[in-house]
GROMACS .gro file of C-alpha atoms in nm:
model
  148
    1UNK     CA    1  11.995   8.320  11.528
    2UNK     CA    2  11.738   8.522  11.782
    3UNK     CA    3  11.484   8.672  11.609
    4UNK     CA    4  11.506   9.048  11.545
    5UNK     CA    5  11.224   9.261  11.754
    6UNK     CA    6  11.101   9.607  11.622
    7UNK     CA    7  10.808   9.792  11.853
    8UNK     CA    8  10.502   9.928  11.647
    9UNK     CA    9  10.383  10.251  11.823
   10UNK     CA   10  10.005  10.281  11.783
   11UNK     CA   11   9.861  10.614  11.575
   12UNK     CA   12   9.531  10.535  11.592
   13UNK     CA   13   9.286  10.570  11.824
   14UNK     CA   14   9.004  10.295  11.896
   15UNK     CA   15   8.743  10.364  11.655
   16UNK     CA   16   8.441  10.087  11.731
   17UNK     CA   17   8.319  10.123  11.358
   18UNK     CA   18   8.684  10.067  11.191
   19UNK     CA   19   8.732   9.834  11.445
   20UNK     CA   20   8.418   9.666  11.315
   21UNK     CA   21   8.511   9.653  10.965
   22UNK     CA   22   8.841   9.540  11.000
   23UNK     CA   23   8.699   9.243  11.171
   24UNK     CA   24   8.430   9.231  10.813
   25UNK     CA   25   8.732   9.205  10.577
   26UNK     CA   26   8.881   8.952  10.792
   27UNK     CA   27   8.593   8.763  10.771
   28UNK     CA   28   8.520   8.782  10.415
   29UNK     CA   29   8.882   8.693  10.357
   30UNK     CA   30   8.849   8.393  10.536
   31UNK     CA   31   8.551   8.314  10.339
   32UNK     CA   32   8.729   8.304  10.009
   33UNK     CA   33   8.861   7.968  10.115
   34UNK     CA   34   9.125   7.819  10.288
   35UNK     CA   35   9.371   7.844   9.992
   36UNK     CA   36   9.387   8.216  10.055
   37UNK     CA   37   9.748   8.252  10.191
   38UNK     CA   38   9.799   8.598  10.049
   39UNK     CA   39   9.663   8.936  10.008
   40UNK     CA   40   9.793   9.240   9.837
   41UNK     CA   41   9.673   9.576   9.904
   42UNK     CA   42   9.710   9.839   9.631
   43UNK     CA   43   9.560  10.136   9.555
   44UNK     CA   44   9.600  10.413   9.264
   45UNK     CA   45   9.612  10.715   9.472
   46UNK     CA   46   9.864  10.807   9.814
   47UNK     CA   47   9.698  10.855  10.149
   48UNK     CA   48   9.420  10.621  10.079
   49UNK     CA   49   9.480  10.412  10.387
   50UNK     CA   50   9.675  10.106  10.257
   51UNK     CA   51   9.923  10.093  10.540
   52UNK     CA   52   9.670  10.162  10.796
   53UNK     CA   53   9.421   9.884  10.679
   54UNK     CA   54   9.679   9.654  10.634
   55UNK     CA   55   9.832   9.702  10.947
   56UNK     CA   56   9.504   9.647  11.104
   57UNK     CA   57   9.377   9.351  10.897
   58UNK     CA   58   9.750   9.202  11.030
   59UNK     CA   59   9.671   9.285  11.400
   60UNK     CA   60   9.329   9.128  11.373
   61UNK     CA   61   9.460   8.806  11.199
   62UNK     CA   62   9.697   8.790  11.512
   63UNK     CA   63   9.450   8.836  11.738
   64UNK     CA   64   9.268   8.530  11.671
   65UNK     CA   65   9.596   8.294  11.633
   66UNK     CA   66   9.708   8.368  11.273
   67UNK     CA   67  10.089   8.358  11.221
   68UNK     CA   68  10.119   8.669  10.986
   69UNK     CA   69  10.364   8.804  10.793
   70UNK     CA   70  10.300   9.190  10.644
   71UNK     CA   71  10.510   9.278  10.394
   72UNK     CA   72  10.616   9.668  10.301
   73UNK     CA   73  10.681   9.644   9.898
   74UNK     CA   74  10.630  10.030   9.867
   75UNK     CA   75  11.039  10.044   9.794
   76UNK     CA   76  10.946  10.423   9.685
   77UNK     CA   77  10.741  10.615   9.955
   78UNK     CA   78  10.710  10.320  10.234
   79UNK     CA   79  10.558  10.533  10.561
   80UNK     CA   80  10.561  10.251  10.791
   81UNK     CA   81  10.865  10.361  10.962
   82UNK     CA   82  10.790  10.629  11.021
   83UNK     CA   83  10.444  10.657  11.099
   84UNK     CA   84  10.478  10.357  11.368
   85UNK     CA   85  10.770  10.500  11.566
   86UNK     CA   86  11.061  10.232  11.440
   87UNK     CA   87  11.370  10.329  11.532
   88UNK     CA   88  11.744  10.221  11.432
   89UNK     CA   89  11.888  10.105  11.148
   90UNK     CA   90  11.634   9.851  10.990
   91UNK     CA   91  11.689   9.588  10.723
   92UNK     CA   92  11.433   9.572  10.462
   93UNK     CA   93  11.261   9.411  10.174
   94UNK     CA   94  11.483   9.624   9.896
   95UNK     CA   95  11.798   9.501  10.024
   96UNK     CA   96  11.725   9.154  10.087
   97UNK     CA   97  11.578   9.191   9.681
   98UNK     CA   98  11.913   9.321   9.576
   99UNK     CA   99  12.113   9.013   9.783
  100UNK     CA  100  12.237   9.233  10.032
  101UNK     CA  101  12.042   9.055  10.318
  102UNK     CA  102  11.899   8.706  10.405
  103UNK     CA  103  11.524   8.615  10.460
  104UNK     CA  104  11.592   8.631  10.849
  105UNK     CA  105  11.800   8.951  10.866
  106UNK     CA  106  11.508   9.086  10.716
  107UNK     CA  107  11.208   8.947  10.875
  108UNK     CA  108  11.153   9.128  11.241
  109UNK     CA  109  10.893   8.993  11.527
  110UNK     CA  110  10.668   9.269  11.626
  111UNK     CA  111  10.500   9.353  11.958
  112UNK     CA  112  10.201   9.303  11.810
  113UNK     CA  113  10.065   8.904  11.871
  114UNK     CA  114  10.125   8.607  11.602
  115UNK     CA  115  10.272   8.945  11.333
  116UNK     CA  116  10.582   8.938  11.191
  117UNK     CA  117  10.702   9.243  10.957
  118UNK     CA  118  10.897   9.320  10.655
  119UNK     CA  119  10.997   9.646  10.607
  120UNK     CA  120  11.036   9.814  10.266
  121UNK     CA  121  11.400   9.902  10.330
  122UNK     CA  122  11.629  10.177  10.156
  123UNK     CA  123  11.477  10.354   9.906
  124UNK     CA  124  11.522  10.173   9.507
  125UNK     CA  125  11.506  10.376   9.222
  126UNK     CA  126  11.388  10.015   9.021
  127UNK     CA  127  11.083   9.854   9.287
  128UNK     CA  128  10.912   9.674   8.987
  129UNK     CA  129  11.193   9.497   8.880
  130UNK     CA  130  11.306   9.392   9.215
  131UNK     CA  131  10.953   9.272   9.287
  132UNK     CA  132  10.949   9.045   8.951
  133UNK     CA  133  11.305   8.964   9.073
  134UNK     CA  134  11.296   8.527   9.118
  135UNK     CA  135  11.392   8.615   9.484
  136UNK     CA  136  11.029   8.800   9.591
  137UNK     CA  137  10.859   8.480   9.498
  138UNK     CA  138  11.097   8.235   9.686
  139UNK     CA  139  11.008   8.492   9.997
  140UNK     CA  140  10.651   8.437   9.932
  141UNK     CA  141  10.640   8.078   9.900
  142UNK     CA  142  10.846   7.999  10.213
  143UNK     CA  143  10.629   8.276  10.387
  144UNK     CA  144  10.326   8.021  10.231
  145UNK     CA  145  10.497   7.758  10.488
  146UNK     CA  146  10.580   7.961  10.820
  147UNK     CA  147  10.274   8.163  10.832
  148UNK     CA  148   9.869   8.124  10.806
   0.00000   0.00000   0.00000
């Protein structure tokens, strides 16, 4: 099966300084060891900037050979979308949760070098039990093996 392809529109414009510390928390990621396979971004408030940094932090991993995965869990609110311009009818993270889709329906290249994406899907009424769900951590450990 052909890997699907979704096209991330860019939003943001270059910016030397974010540009700068994008390539800092790379860095000091890559400093915590080369056990460190996965990062979560989280945040107590909307509109601090998750999606943005995180979409970044992927496109910088690419950019120096890094197969990486980013991975939507905001079942709820999810802006990606959206925000980036994807159009059609998109398979997601809630619906492979629920059974409804396989790991490779759901996992899309991207035009954005060495990044793959998972998208948060339909909305679910019940995120936090779909991310403690058996299923979310068989998706993370065979993500452990395809990707840096």
């Amino acid at each position: 099966m052909e890997q699907q392809k979704i096209t991330l529109e860019k939003t943001q414009q270059d910016n030397y300084f974010y540009s700068e510390a994008i390539k800092t928390l790379r860095t000091n990621i890559q400093f915590c060891g080369s056990g460190i396979q996965v990062v979560m971004f989280t945040s107590s408030l909307p509109n601090e900037g998750k999606s943005e940094t995180t979409l970044s932090l992927a496109e910088s991993l690419g950019s120096i050979g890094k197969r990486t995965l980013l991975i939507d869990a905001d079942m709820r609110k999810s802006v990606f979308a959206a925000r980036y311009g994807i159009k059609g009818k998109i398979n997601g993270l809630s619906q492979y949760l629920c059974g409804q889709k396989t790991r490779e329906e759901v996992i899309y290249a991207t035009n954005i070098e060495n990044v793959d994406f998972i998208l948060a899907g339909p909305y679910s009424p019940n995120p936090a039990e779909l991310l403690e769900d058996p299923l979310f951590k068989e998706l993370i450990e065979a993500a452990r093996k395809d990707y840096d």
